[in-house]
Short mmCIF file of C-alpha atoms in Angstrom, two decimals:
data_model
loop_
_atom_site.label_atom_id
_atom_site.label_comp_id
_atom_site.label_asym_id
_atom_site.label_seq_id
_atom_site.Cartn_x
_atom_site.Cartn_y
_atom_site.Cartn_z
CA MET K 1 0.09 0.03 -0.10
CA PRO K 2 1.12 3.71 -0.39
CA ARG K 3 2.55 5.40 2.44
CA LEU K 4 0.37 7.96 3.42
CA ARG K 5 2.03 9.87 6.12
CA LEU K 6 1.33 12.60 8.69
CA PHE K 7 3.71 15.34 9.46
CA LYS K 8 3.07 17.89 12.26
CA ALA K 9 6.03 19.65 10.80
CA LEU K 10 8.05 19.51 14.36
CA GLY K 11 9.67 22.93 14.39
CA PHE K 12 8.29 23.98 11.00
CA PHE K 13 6.84 27.58 11.94
CA CYS K 14 5.12 29.70 9.94
CA SER K 15 2.50 32.69 10.26
CA LEU K 16 -0.57 32.03 8.38
CA PHE K 17 -2.79 34.68 7.45
CA SER K 18 -5.43 35.67 5.22
CA SER K 19 -4.99 37.10 1.23
CA CYS K 20 -6.99 39.86 2.14
CA GLN K 21 -6.46 43.03 3.52
CA THR K 22 -6.54 43.15 7.21
CA THR K 23 -5.72 45.20 10.08
CA SER K 24 -2.35 44.33 12.09
CA GLU K 25 -4.97 43.35 14.95
CA GLU K 26 -6.15 40.78 13.00
CA ASN K 27 -2.80 39.91 11.52
CA GLN K 28 -1.78 39.35 15.21
CA GLU K 29 -5.11 37.28 15.92
CA ILE K 30 -4.86 35.03 12.26
CA LYS K 31 -1.37 34.53 13.03
CA SER K 32 -2.03 33.28 17.02
CA MET K 33 -4.36 30.24 15.76
CA THR K 34 -1.80 28.30 14.53
CA ALA K 35 2.14 27.72 14.86
CA GLN K 36 2.16 24.79 12.86
CA MET K 37 0.94 23.79 9.40
CA ASN K 38 -0.32 19.97 9.27
CA HIS K 39 0.01 17.95 6.02
CA LEU K 40 -0.43 14.92 4.57
CA LEU K 41 2.62 13.54 2.95
CA TYR K 42 2.57 10.44 0.06
CA LEU K 43 5.49 8.56 -0.89
CA PRO K 44 5.29 6.61 -4.48
CA GLN K 45 5.34 2.83 -3.17
CA ARG K 46 8.75 2.81 -4.77
CA TYR K 47 10.20 5.36 -3.05
CA GLN K 48 13.55 4.19 -1.44
CA THR K 49 15.78 6.36 1.33
CA GLY K 50 18.52 5.12 -0.39
CA SER K 51 17.85 5.70 -4.24
CA THR K 52 18.96 9.11 -5.80
CA GLU K 53 15.59 8.80 -8.24
CA LYS K 54 13.50 12.10 -8.65
CA TYR K 55 9.92 12.12 -8.41
CA PRO K 56 6.66 14.44 -9.80
CA LEU K 57 5.10 16.04 -6.96
CA ILE K 58 1.37 17.40 -6.95
CA VAL K 59 0.15 19.81 -4.32
CA PHE K 60 -3.68 19.39 -3.17
CA LEU K 61 -5.50 22.09 -1.54
CA HIS K 62 -8.57 20.82 0.09
CA GLY K 63 -11.73 23.03 0.25
CA SER K 64 -13.45 25.19 3.19
CA GLY K 65 -15.29 22.51 4.99
CA GLU K 66 -12.10 20.57 5.91
CA ARG K 67 -10.00 23.51 7.34
CA GLY K 68 -9.21 23.00 11.25
CA ASN K 69 -6.57 21.11 13.06
CA ASP K 70 -8.06 17.42 12.46
CA ILE K 71 -5.74 16.26 9.73
CA GLU K 72 -8.10 13.29 9.10
CA LEU K 73 -10.41 15.52 7.56
CA VAL K 74 -8.32 15.98 4.22
CA ARG K 75 -8.42 12.71 3.54
CA LYS K 76 -12.12 12.56 2.97
CA TYR K 77 -12.33 14.47 -0.36
CA GLY K 78 -10.32 14.13 -3.33
CA LEU K 79 -6.69 13.76 -4.41
CA PRO K 80 -5.56 11.79 -0.92
CA GLN K 81 -8.97 10.04 -1.86
CA VAL K 82 -7.72 8.60 -4.63
CA VAL K 83 -4.08 8.07 -3.43
CA GLU K 84 -4.96 5.78 -0.88
CA GLY K 85 -6.91 3.25 -3.59
CA GLN K 86 -3.71 3.55 -6.21
CA PRO K 87 -0.95 2.02 -4.39
CA ASP K 88 1.12 2.46 -8.03
CA PHE K 89 0.20 6.48 -8.14
CA PRO K 90 3.69 7.83 -9.45
CA PHE K 91 3.72 10.99 -8.13
CA ILE K 92 5.05 12.71 -4.50
CA VAL K 93 1.48 14.41 -2.58
CA VAL K 94 1.38 17.16 -0.33
CA ALA K 95 -1.60 17.87 1.14
CA PRO K 96 -1.48 20.84 3.46
CA GLN K 97 -3.85 21.72 5.93
CA CYS K 98 -5.37 25.38 6.31
CA PRO K 99 -5.99 26.42 9.71
CA ALA K 100 -10.09 27.48 10.58
CA GLY K 101 -11.38 30.59 9.65
CA ILE K 102 -9.07 31.72 6.93
CA PHE K 103 -7.65 31.38 3.82
CA TRP K 104 -5.10 30.09 2.38
CA SER K 105 -1.93 31.88 2.89
CA VAL K 106 0.81 32.01 -0.37
CA LYS K 107 3.83 32.92 2.06
CA ALA K 108 2.88 29.82 4.26
CA LEU K 109 2.45 27.30 1.46
CA ASN K 110 5.79 28.66 -0.16
CA ASP K 111 7.57 27.77 2.40
CA LEU K 112 5.98 24.29 3.20
CA LEU K 113 6.66 23.47 -0.73
CA ASP K 114 9.91 24.53 0.04
CA LYS K 115 10.58 22.17 2.96
CA ILE K 116 9.56 19.43 0.77
CA ILE K 117 11.65 19.69 -2.33
CA ALA K 118 14.66 20.22 0.69
CA GLU K 119 13.77 17.12 2.21
CA ASP K 120 12.40 14.91 -0.40
CA ARG K 121 13.44 13.56 -3.74
CA VAL K 122 11.00 15.96 -5.62
CA ASP K 123 11.64 17.14 -9.33
CA ALA K 124 11.13 20.86 -8.96
CA ASP K 125 10.94 20.99 -12.61
CA ARG K 126 7.76 18.81 -12.45
CA VAL K 127 5.49 20.27 -9.62
CA TYR K 128 1.96 20.55 -9.97
CA LEU K 129 -0.73 22.63 -8.10
CA THR K 130 -4.55 21.68 -7.84
CA GLY K 131 -7.28 21.97 -5.34
CA LEU K 132 -11.12 22.06 -5.31
CA SER K 133 -13.50 25.18 -4.03
CA MET K 134 -11.53 27.06 -1.62
CA GLY K 135 -8.83 25.49 -2.92
CA GLY K 136 -9.80 25.95 -6.60
CA TYR K 137 -9.66 29.33 -5.55
CA GLY K 138 -6.24 29.11 -3.58
CA THR K 139 -4.47 27.15 -6.35
CA TRP K 140 -5.37 30.28 -8.87
CA ASP K 141 -4.43 32.48 -6.02
CA TRP K 142 -0.52 30.84 -5.71
CA ALA K 143 -0.20 30.63 -9.26
CA ILE K 144 -0.63 34.22 -9.70
CA GLN K 145 1.72 35.20 -6.94
CA SER K 146 4.55 32.37 -7.51
CA PRO K 147 4.30 31.48 -11.55
CA ASP K 148 7.82 30.03 -11.20
CA ARG K 149 6.86 28.01 -8.96
CA PHE K 150 4.43 25.04 -10.77
CA ALA K 151 4.73 23.01 -14.08
CA ALA K 152 1.01 23.37 -14.92
CA ILE K 153 -2.11 23.51 -12.38
CA ALA K 154 -5.64 22.28 -12.65
CA PRO K 155 -8.34 24.26 -10.12
CA ILE K 156 -11.45 22.47 -9.98
CA CYS K 157 -15.06 24.85 -9.30
CA GLY K 158 -12.59 27.79 -8.04
CA GLY K 159 -12.31 31.11 -9.01
CA GLY K 160 -9.69 34.27 -8.79
CA ASN K 161 -8.72 37.69 -10.21
CA PRO K 162 -9.06 38.04 -13.79
CA ASP K 163 -6.90 41.03 -14.03
CA LYS K 164 -3.97 39.28 -12.73
CA VAL K 165 -3.92 35.40 -15.46
CA ARG K 166 -1.33 37.42 -16.96
CA ALA K 167 1.18 36.24 -14.82
CA ILE K 168 0.21 32.75 -16.05
CA ARG K 169 -0.78 33.14 -19.29
CA SER K 170 2.18 30.75 -20.46
CA MET K 171 1.76 28.12 -17.93
CA PRO K 172 -0.76 24.87 -18.73
CA VAL K 173 -3.61 25.45 -17.12
CA TRP K 174 -6.77 23.04 -16.95
CA VAL K 175 -9.97 24.48 -15.64
CA PHE K 176 -13.13 22.45 -14.58
CA HIS K 177 -16.45 23.40 -13.22
CA GLY K 178 -19.79 21.81 -12.57
CA ALA K 179 -22.80 23.48 -14.61
CA LYS K 180 -24.62 23.29 -11.81
CA ASP K 181 -22.64 24.33 -9.18
CA PRO K 182 -24.90 26.00 -6.67
CA THR K 183 -21.87 27.12 -4.09
CA VAL K 184 -19.35 28.25 -6.53
CA PRO K 185 -20.79 29.49 -9.93
CA ILE K 186 -19.62 28.77 -13.00
CA ALA K 187 -19.44 31.96 -14.04
CA GLU K 188 -16.33 31.88 -11.33
CA SER K 189 -14.16 29.73 -13.45
CA GLU K 190 -15.60 31.29 -16.83
CA LYS K 191 -14.42 34.87 -16.17
CA MET K 192 -10.46 33.57 -15.68
CA VAL K 193 -10.66 31.17 -18.82
CA LYS K 194 -11.99 34.06 -20.58
CA ALA K 195 -9.60 36.23 -19.43
CA LEU K 196 -6.50 33.86 -20.18
CA LYS K 197 -7.30 32.96 -23.48
CA LYS K 198 -7.33 37.03 -23.81
CA ALA K 199 -3.60 37.03 -22.86
CA GLY K 200 -2.87 34.66 -25.20
CA SER K 201 -2.85 31.28 -23.01
CA ASN K 202 -4.04 27.90 -24.76
CA VAL K 203 -6.03 27.25 -21.29
CA LYS K 204 -8.32 24.06 -21.01
CA PHE K 205 -12.03 24.22 -20.02
CA THR K 206 -13.90 21.04 -18.79
CA VAL K 207 -17.38 21.89 -17.93
CA TYR K 208 -19.58 18.75 -16.41
CA PRO K 209 -23.18 19.84 -17.61
CA GLU K 210 -25.04 17.47 -14.74
CA ALA K 211 -22.79 18.51 -12.38
CA GLY K 212 -23.07 20.47 -8.94
CA HIS K 213 -20.42 21.36 -6.63
CA ASP K 214 -18.57 18.62 -6.43
CA SER K 215 -17.19 18.41 -9.95
CA TRP K 216 -13.80 17.22 -8.19
CA THR K 217 -14.34 13.59 -7.86
CA GLU K 218 -14.72 12.76 -12.05
CA THR K 219 -11.84 15.21 -12.24
CA TYR K 220 -9.64 13.55 -9.62
CA ASN K 221 -10.81 9.76 -10.97
CA ASN K 222 -9.74 10.39 -14.57
CA PRO K 223 -6.40 8.97 -15.59
CA GLU K 224 -5.76 11.58 -18.17
CA LEU K 225 -5.01 14.03 -15.88
CA TYR K 226 -2.52 12.89 -14.94
CA LYS K 227 -1.20 11.82 -17.71
CA TRP K 228 -1.50 15.95 -18.56
CA PHE K 229 0.32 16.87 -15.76
CA LEU K 230 3.44 14.57 -16.79
CA SER K 231 3.43 16.05 -20.30
CA HIS K 232 4.93 19.61 -18.61
CA LYS K 233 7.54 20.31 -17.24
CA ARG K 234 8.52 24.04 -16.15
#
């Protein structure tokens, strides 16, 4: 079976703060909410401590319902659920947990990614990013703020600021959304895709005509997504 491990990230301290504008008092309150970022780390079955082989990495960002300090919540949906059922999954996977009540912090995520790359045999030219719902928003946000970090991204039922997508116009992007999503309207993805196309991107956009908010189950169960990831290098 694949090794899906919980790392408490001992000694890995990071300030987690909202991506929105906040007062200094609010920033202090957010920083005091957590000093550590829990995360699940999956290592491929053939990963051997003594080997020099490097592996592609997928970072998975969960939705708002999985925030908190119970790491078991992160296993419920999306990529961690898929990985546990596929012992031959060829990627390293890291799935961080966002603390309750706040949004994904790009600063904290970059710090975590630096740590994973330094400690595990990651091919830094094959780092991929995906996420669902709040994690879809986080995927757009992180990629736009740190476009040099990822070889390709796959945001699912998310959205972002279309005025900033020029930063990733050369990055391979595959967007997914359910046409009947009552939680995150499909217009959120549509405006990002439209802006990317206007910027010259060859973005891919998959719409599930009958899907509601859960557009991630079909996406993460599709082997074509992982072939597509592996077809791209930074």
